[in-house]
Every structure is written in C-alpha cells, then in structure tokens.
Amino acid sequence: MVMQKLSERDRASRIASCHAILENVPNNAVVLSSDEAHFHLSGYVNKQNFRYRAENNPRQLHERPLHSQHVTVWCAVADFGIIGPYFFDEEGRTVTVTSQRYVHVLNNFLKPKPNEIGNPVVWYQQDGATAHTERQSMEVLRQMFPGRLISLRGSMPWPARSPDLAACDFFLWGYLKSKVYKNKPRTTDELKAAIRHEIAEIPQEMTTRVMHNFRLPTADMIDEEVSDCGDMK
C-alpha cells in the first residue's frame, strides 16, 4: 500500500513502543507475532501486505483481477515455529475477518497451543485492525494474556503504521508468497494445501532468527533516537 510519509508523531509513538517492548518483554519470553493475509489464486499480491511510504501520492494505478478468488489466512510467528495456518472460510467460502470470527480463532484454535508447547508464559502481538481491537476481541485477549498483550489498547502499545516491525509482515507473508505460487495452484483447495505445506517446511532455526530480529528494529530505532539527540547538542 502506498502511504503518506511517517510524521514526527508516528516516529515518537514507534520509539515509545520500542522502549516499552525492550524494557518489559524478557529476552527469553515467547512472543507470538500474529496477523492475517490474503492469498489470491491469480497470484495477485495484496497491497495491504506490501507497503511503500512516500511524501506525496504518486498517483500510480495498480491493476488487479476483478473478483479474484482468494483465501484469507491467520498465522502467528514464534521462535519455536509457526502457529497456523487458520483459514477464514465457511462452507468452503472465504469470509471477512470480523471480531466474532477472530474470537473463534482465539478460543478454539490458538488457546490450546501453549499447552502443546509446554505451557510457557506467552506475549501476544497484533496490529490495530478493527476485528482485533473491538471490545469482545480485547476481552478474550486480556484473559488469555493478562498484562502480556502488545496491541492498540493492550497492556503494551503497538504503534500504528508499523508493518516493518511485525514478524508476519517483514518475513512470513512475503516468504510464503514466494513459495506457494511456484507450482501455480489452480483451485483454492490447492492453494490452501500449498500454504500448509510451505509452512510445515519452515525450519525452527529460521523462525528463531526471525523473532531475534523482531527485537532488532526496535533497538535500531532507539539507537537512531539517541543519535539524533546527540546531533542536537
């Protein structure tokens, strides 16, 4: 998505969030970085997951198929691997992500997972999408992750317009899309199967490195802030 240049207010909120994460989330904590993405059967890339920042609107046209068949996928990246995929569909038809459907994912798909991996203390990160932050979603999340929710309106803030800081955006979706379309799936069932296969093939060493890098942008941003303060002296 083509977006306006980040403002100084955006920059300040991003740095404040980075400080909060580095100061409050232990280095050995399990962080689940979660999100959804569309995978179109045509191979069309959803511009929501690939963003470019510019000071002015470039007035560029982006051609895309009309009514392209697609699947909507939820995943969470952690140092031990990927939780997911979960497909938002009903009776074989892709549906919109609503708060009610998101709560279903949390209660019926995500909630049992910590027990499967040894019941660690888990922090949960999500962006500020409406389905994520509506009242019923937040009530469930606060119960599941008391004091450990990294989110708009969570126990720790997540800054708006920051896909570059989230593991699904800076790693998972681009990596998967580079893999799943190689064999040109012809149906949504084949597309789902390809997504499941490629996620299963991601080695734990890769996700461990990804979640290590989850902290690096925050540290880099704080280093930049310190450098800027030094320049002002």
mmCIF file of C-alpha atoms in Angstrom:
data_model
loop_
_atom_site.group_PDB
_atom_site.id
_atom_site.type_symbol
_atom_site.label_atom_id
_atom_site.label_comp_id
_atom_site.label_asym_id
_atom_site.label_seq_id
_atom_site.Cartn_x
_atom_site.Cartn_y
_atom_site.Cartn_z
ATOM 1 C CA MET A 1 0.000 0.000 0.000
ATOM 2 C CA VAL A 2 1.270 3.495 -0.868
ATOM 3 C CA MET A 3 1.107 5.563 2.293
ATOM 4 C CA GLN A 4 1.970 9.029 3.447
ATOM 5 C CA LYS A 5 5.395 9.599 4.929
ATOM 6 C CA LEU A 6 5.568 8.864 8.661
ATOM 7 C CA SER A 7 5.085 12.000 10.722
ATOM 8 C CA GLU A 8 7.131 13.004 13.754
ATOM 9 C CA ARG A 9 4.174 11.916 15.886
ATOM 10 C CA ASP A 10 4.286 8.465 14.251
ATOM 11 C CA ARG A 11 8.012 8.266 14.856
ATOM 12 C CA ALA A 12 7.629 9.223 18.520
ATOM 13 C CA SER A 13 4.921 6.595 19.115
ATOM 14 C CA ARG A 14 7.010 3.916 17.384
ATOM 15 C CA ILE A 15 10.040 4.714 19.523
ATOM 16 C CA ALA A 16 7.924 4.766 22.706
ATOM 17 C CA SER A 17 6.532 1.337 21.824
ATOM 18 C CA CYS A 18 10.028 0.031 21.124
ATOM 19 C CA HIS A 19 11.223 1.244 24.514
ATOM 20 C CA ALA A 20 8.273 -0.474 26.191
ATOM 21 C CA ILE A 21 8.909 -3.794 24.431
ATOM 22 C CA LEU A 22 12.635 -3.851 25.145
ATOM 23 C CA GLU A 23 12.170 -2.830 28.780
ATOM 24 C CA ASN A 24 9.229 -5.078 29.665
ATOM 25 C CA VAL A 25 9.326 -8.196 27.485
ATOM 26 C CA PRO A 26 12.036 -10.540 28.831
ATOM 27 C CA ASN A 27 14.651 -11.718 26.340
ATOM 28 C CA ASN A 28 13.645 -15.335 26.936
ATOM 29 C CA ALA A 29 9.893 -14.681 26.634
ATOM 30 C CA VAL A 30 7.803 -16.385 23.951
ATOM 31 C CA VAL A 31 6.296 -13.717 21.696
ATOM 32 C CA LEU A 32 3.552 -14.622 19.231
ATOM 33 C CA SER A 33 3.524 -12.115 16.364
ATOM 34 C CA SER A 34 0.176 -12.561 14.595
ATOM 35 C CA ASP A 35 -1.692 -11.302 11.562
ATOM 36 C CA GLU A 36 -3.895 -12.204 8.584
ATOM 37 C CA ALA A 37 -3.199 -12.022 4.856
ATOM 38 C CA HIS A 38 -4.984 -12.680 1.574
ATOM 39 C CA PHE A 39 -3.553 -15.177 -0.915
ATOM 40 C CA HIS A 40 -5.166 -14.744 -4.339
ATOM 41 C CA LEU A 41 -5.462 -17.693 -6.685
ATOM 42 C CA SER A 42 -4.304 -15.480 -9.544
ATOM 43 C CA GLY A 43 -1.058 -14.758 -7.717
ATOM 44 C CA TYR A 44 -2.096 -11.127 -7.279
ATOM 45 C CA VAL A 45 -0.291 -9.714 -4.239
ATOM 46 C CA ASN A 46 -2.483 -7.982 -1.694
ATOM 47 C CA LYS A 47 -1.090 -4.464 -1.383
ATOM 48 C CA GLN A 48 -2.060 -4.424 2.308
ATOM 49 C CA ASN A 49 0.922 -6.705 2.924
ATOM 50 C CA PHE A 50 3.433 -4.834 0.767
ATOM 51 C CA ARG A 51 3.705 -1.155 1.638
ATOM 52 C CA TYR A 52 5.740 1.758 0.328
ATOM 53 C CA ARG A 53 5.990 5.098 2.051
ATOM 54 C CA ALA A 54 6.114 8.386 0.166
ATOM 55 C CA GLU A 55 5.752 12.074 0.969
ATOM 56 C CA ASN A 56 3.254 12.550 -1.876
ATOM 57 C CA ASN A 57 0.637 10.377 -3.578
ATOM 58 C CA PRO A 58 2.398 9.005 -6.696
ATOM 59 C CA ARG A 59 -0.967 8.641 -8.487
ATOM 60 C CA GLN A 60 0.006 5.201 -9.720
ATOM 61 C CA LEU A 61 -2.586 2.735 -10.993
ATOM 62 C CA HIS A 62 -2.463 -0.857 -9.741
ATOM 63 C CA GLU A 63 -4.203 -3.352 -11.998
ATOM 64 C CA ARG A 64 -5.748 -6.392 -10.352
ATOM 65 C CA PRO A 65 -8.268 -9.062 -11.316
ATOM 66 C CA LEU A 66 -11.921 -8.339 -10.589
ATOM 67 C CA HIS A 67 -13.444 -10.750 -8.046
ATOM 68 C CA SER A 68 -10.219 -12.746 -7.797
ATOM 69 C CA GLN A 69 -10.633 -15.984 -5.839
ATOM 70 C CA HIS A 70 -8.567 -15.925 -2.682
ATOM 71 C CA VAL A 71 -8.115 -17.377 0.782
ATOM 72 C CA THR A 72 -7.641 -15.401 3.993
ATOM 73 C CA VAL A 73 -5.050 -16.849 6.355
ATOM 74 C CA TRP A 74 -4.210 -16.197 10.011
ATOM 75 C CA CYS A 75 -0.821 -17.205 11.438
ATOM 76 C CA ALA A 76 1.391 -16.392 14.385
ATOM 77 C CA VAL A 77 5.187 -16.498 14.276
ATOM 78 C CA ALA A 78 7.127 -17.574 17.378
ATOM 79 C CA ASP A 79 10.699 -18.634 17.991
ATOM 80 C CA PHE A 80 9.590 -22.302 18.130
ATOM 81 C CA GLY A 81 7.816 -22.158 14.749
ATOM 82 C CA ILE A 82 4.548 -21.101 13.121
ATOM 83 C CA ILE A 83 1.099 -21.460 14.677
ATOM 84 C CA GLY A 84 -1.301 -21.898 11.785
ATOM 85 C CA PRO A 85 -2.453 -21.626 9.160
ATOM 86 C CA TYR A 86 -6.066 -20.907 10.052
ATOM 87 C CA PHE A 87 -8.290 -20.172 7.054
ATOM 88 C CA PHE A 88 -11.263 -17.851 7.388
ATOM 89 C CA ASP A 89 -13.887 -19.741 5.455
ATOM 90 C CA GLU A 90 -17.366 -21.089 5.979
ATOM 91 C CA GLU A 91 -18.749 -23.931 3.877
ATOM 92 C CA GLY A 92 -15.762 -23.628 1.557
ATOM 93 C CA ARG A 93 -16.246 -19.891 1.005
ATOM 94 C CA THR A 94 -13.749 -17.257 2.147
ATOM 95 C CA VAL A 95 -15.310 -14.844 4.640
ATOM 96 C CA THR A 96 -14.376 -11.454 6.054
ATOM 97 C CA VAL A 97 -12.411 -11.302 9.295
ATOM 98 C CA THR A 98 -14.807 -9.956 11.908
ATOM 99 C CA SER A 99 -14.409 -9.651 15.652
ATOM 100 C CA GLN A 100 -16.707 -12.641 16.200
ATOM 101 C CA ARG A 101 -14.677 -14.810 13.815
ATOM 102 C CA TYR A 102 -11.410 -13.592 15.326
ATOM 103 C CA VAL A 103 -12.628 -14.547 18.800
ATOM 104 C CA HIS A 104 -13.393 -18.017 17.424
ATOM 105 C CA VAL A 105 -9.753 -18.299 16.268
ATOM 106 C CA LEU A 106 -8.504 -17.206 19.684
ATOM 107 C CA ASN A 107 -10.712 -19.534 21.706
ATOM 108 C CA ASN A 108 -10.792 -22.613 19.510
ATOM 109 C CA PHE A 109 -7.533 -22.543 17.573
ATOM 110 C CA LEU A 110 -4.939 -20.506 19.489
ATOM 111 C CA LYS A 111 -5.895 -21.109 23.132
ATOM 112 C CA PRO A 112 -4.881 -24.828 23.231
ATOM 113 C CA LYS A 113 -1.470 -24.196 21.622
ATOM 114 C CA PRO A 114 0.559 -23.090 24.700
ATOM 115 C CA ASN A 115 -0.294 -26.399 26.376
ATOM 116 C CA GLU A 116 1.071 -28.243 23.340
ATOM 117 C CA ILE A 117 4.425 -26.458 23.592
ATOM 118 C CA GLY A 118 4.915 -26.802 27.340
ATOM 119 C CA ASN A 119 2.638 -24.034 28.618
ATOM 120 C CA PRO A 120 5.188 -21.176 28.571
ATOM 121 C CA VAL A 121 4.446 -17.585 29.543
ATOM 122 C CA VAL A 122 3.433 -16.046 26.214
ATOM 123 C CA TRP A 123 3.200 -12.459 24.990
ATOM 124 C CA TYR A 124 0.835 -11.792 22.097
ATOM 125 C CA GLN A 125 1.368 -9.102 19.457
ATOM 126 C CA GLN A 126 -1.244 -7.909 16.967
ATOM 127 C CA ASP A 127 -1.832 -4.808 14.881
ATOM 128 C CA GLY A 128 -4.691 -2.357 15.292
ATOM 129 C CA ALA A 129 -7.144 -3.879 12.797
ATOM 130 C CA THR A 130 -10.743 -3.307 13.866
ATOM 131 C CA ALA A 131 -11.510 -7.021 14.277
ATOM 132 C CA HIS A 132 -8.518 -7.302 16.606
ATOM 133 C CA THR A 133 -9.357 -4.389 18.867
ATOM 134 C CA GLU A 134 -13.141 -4.445 19.186
ATOM 135 C CA ARG A 135 -14.444 -4.976 22.703
ATOM 136 C CA GLN A 136 -15.169 -8.713 22.538
ATOM 137 C CA SER A 137 -11.779 -9.465 20.965
ATOM 138 C CA MET A 138 -9.917 -7.445 23.585
ATOM 139 C CA GLU A 139 -11.828 -9.067 26.452
ATOM 140 C CA VAL A 140 -10.749 -12.527 25.293
ATOM 141 C CA LEU A 141 -7.162 -11.427 24.672
ATOM 142 C CA ARG A 142 -6.817 -9.797 28.093
ATOM 143 C CA GLN A 143 -7.992 -13.027 29.727
ATOM 144 C CA MET A 144 -5.614 -15.158 27.664
ATOM 145 C CA PHE A 145 -2.605 -12.832 28.002
ATOM 146 C CA PRO A 146 -3.062 -10.808 31.212
ATOM 147 C CA GLY A 147 -0.509 -7.996 31.220
ATOM 148 C CA ARG A 148 1.151 -9.538 28.154
ATOM 149 C CA LEU A 149 -0.803 -8.092 25.243
ATOM 150 C CA ILE A 150 1.134 -5.954 22.744
ATOM 151 C CA SER A 151 -1.640 -4.148 20.897
ATOM 152 C CA LEU A 152 -3.532 -0.955 20.407
ATOM 153 C CA ARG A 153 -5.466 -0.656 23.701
ATOM 154 C CA GLY A 154 -3.372 -3.522 25.094
ATOM 155 C CA SER A 155 -1.162 -3.682 28.162
ATOM 156 C CA MET A 156 1.718 -2.566 25.951
ATOM 157 C CA PRO A 157 1.186 -0.279 22.938
ATOM 158 C CA TRP A 158 1.710 -1.320 19.335
ATOM 159 C CA PRO A 159 2.261 1.669 17.040
ATOM 160 C CA ALA A 160 0.068 2.324 14.023
ATOM 161 C CA ARG A 161 1.574 2.107 10.529
ATOM 162 C CA SER A 162 4.354 -0.257 11.618
ATOM 163 C CA PRO A 163 4.234 -3.429 9.472
ATOM 164 C CA ASP A 164 8.041 -3.265 9.257
ATOM 165 C CA LEU A 165 8.192 -4.189 12.952
ATOM 166 C CA ALA A 166 5.879 -7.237 12.858
ATOM 167 C CA ALA A 167 7.219 -10.696 12.012
ATOM 168 C CA CYS A 168 4.307 -11.714 9.780
ATOM 169 C CA ASP A 169 4.764 -8.599 7.654
ATOM 170 C CA PHE A 170 8.547 -8.332 7.445
ATOM 171 C CA PHE A 171 9.029 -12.094 6.995
ATOM 172 C CA LEU A 172 6.190 -14.589 6.753
ATOM 173 C CA TRP A 173 3.800 -13.323 4.087
ATOM 174 C CA GLY A 174 6.469 -12.399 1.570
ATOM 175 C CA TYR A 175 8.336 -15.659 2.144
ATOM 176 C CA LEU A 176 5.204 -17.783 1.738
ATOM 177 C CA LYS A 177 4.044 -15.966 -1.382
ATOM 178 C CA SER A 178 7.439 -16.535 -2.981
ATOM 179 C CA LYS A 179 6.925 -20.284 -2.417
ATOM 180 C CA VAL A 180 3.255 -21.151 -2.806
ATOM 181 C CA TYR A 181 2.838 -19.807 -6.338
ATOM 182 C CA LYS A 182 5.782 -21.694 -7.825
ATOM 183 C CA ASN A 183 3.588 -24.659 -8.809
ATOM 184 C CA LYS A 184 0.698 -22.413 -9.909
ATOM 185 C CA PRO A 185 -2.200 -23.725 -7.788
ATOM 186 C CA ARG A 186 -5.386 -23.907 -9.853
ATOM 187 C CA THR A 187 -8.021 -24.083 -7.097
ATOM 188 C CA THR A 188 -8.377 -22.596 -3.643
ATOM 189 C CA ASP A 189 -8.015 -26.106 -2.194
ATOM 190 C CA GLU A 190 -4.657 -26.465 -3.959
ATOM 191 C CA LEU A 191 -3.698 -23.004 -2.720
ATOM 192 C CA LYS A 192 -4.544 -23.956 0.873
ATOM 193 C CA ALA A 193 -2.583 -27.192 0.542
ATOM 194 C CA ALA A 194 0.437 -25.274 -0.758
ATOM 195 C CA ILE A 195 0.252 -22.830 2.153
ATOM 196 C CA ARG A 196 0.050 -25.678 4.683
ATOM 197 C CA HIS A 197 2.963 -27.477 3.030
ATOM 198 C CA GLU A 198 5.251 -24.448 2.878
ATOM 199 C CA ILE A 199 4.524 -23.505 6.492
ATOM 200 C CA ALA A 200 5.329 -27.064 7.596
ATOM 201 C CA GLU A 201 8.636 -26.821 5.691
ATOM 202 C CA ILE A 202 9.830 -23.693 7.527
ATOM 203 C CA PRO A 203 12.617 -24.835 9.875
ATOM 204 C CA GLN A 204 12.593 -23.775 13.507
ATOM 205 C CA GLU A 205 16.023 -22.223 13.092
ATOM 206 C CA MET A 206 14.511 -19.739 10.651
ATOM 207 C CA THR A 207 11.708 -18.612 12.959
ATOM 208 C CA THR A 208 14.170 -18.387 15.859
ATOM 209 C CA ARG A 209 16.245 -15.952 13.796
ATOM 210 C CA VAL A 210 13.117 -14.045 12.758
ATOM 211 C CA MET A 211 11.990 -13.499 16.337
ATOM 212 C CA HIS A 212 15.507 -12.491 17.308
ATOM 213 C CA ASN A 213 15.271 -9.906 14.525
ATOM 214 C CA PHE A 214 11.880 -8.834 15.909
ATOM 215 C CA ARG A 215 13.874 -7.026 18.592
ATOM 216 C CA LEU A 216 16.472 -5.560 16.255
ATOM 217 C CA PRO A 217 14.284 -2.921 14.552
ATOM 218 C CA THR A 218 13.194 -1.676 17.957
ATOM 219 C CA ALA A 219 16.780 -1.456 19.174
ATOM 220 C CA ASP A 220 17.853 0.209 15.913
ATOM 221 C CA MET A 221 15.110 2.803 16.240
ATOM 222 C CA ILE A 222 16.169 3.634 19.781
ATOM 223 C CA ASP A 223 19.808 3.904 18.655
ATOM 224 C CA GLU A 224 18.618 6.311 15.956
ATOM 225 C CA GLU A 225 16.785 8.368 18.573
ATOM 226 C CA VAL A 226 19.912 8.537 20.757
ATOM 227 C CA SER A 227 21.981 9.555 17.727
ATOM 228 C CA ASP A 228 19.519 12.294 16.845
ATOM 229 C CA CYS A 229 19.632 13.598 20.396
ATOM 230 C CA GLY A 230 23.420 13.688 20.209
ATOM 231 C CA ASP A 231 23.256 15.687 16.974
ATOM 232 C CA MET A 232 21.075 18.266 18.668
ATOM 233 C CA LYS A 233 23.629 19.049 21.364
#
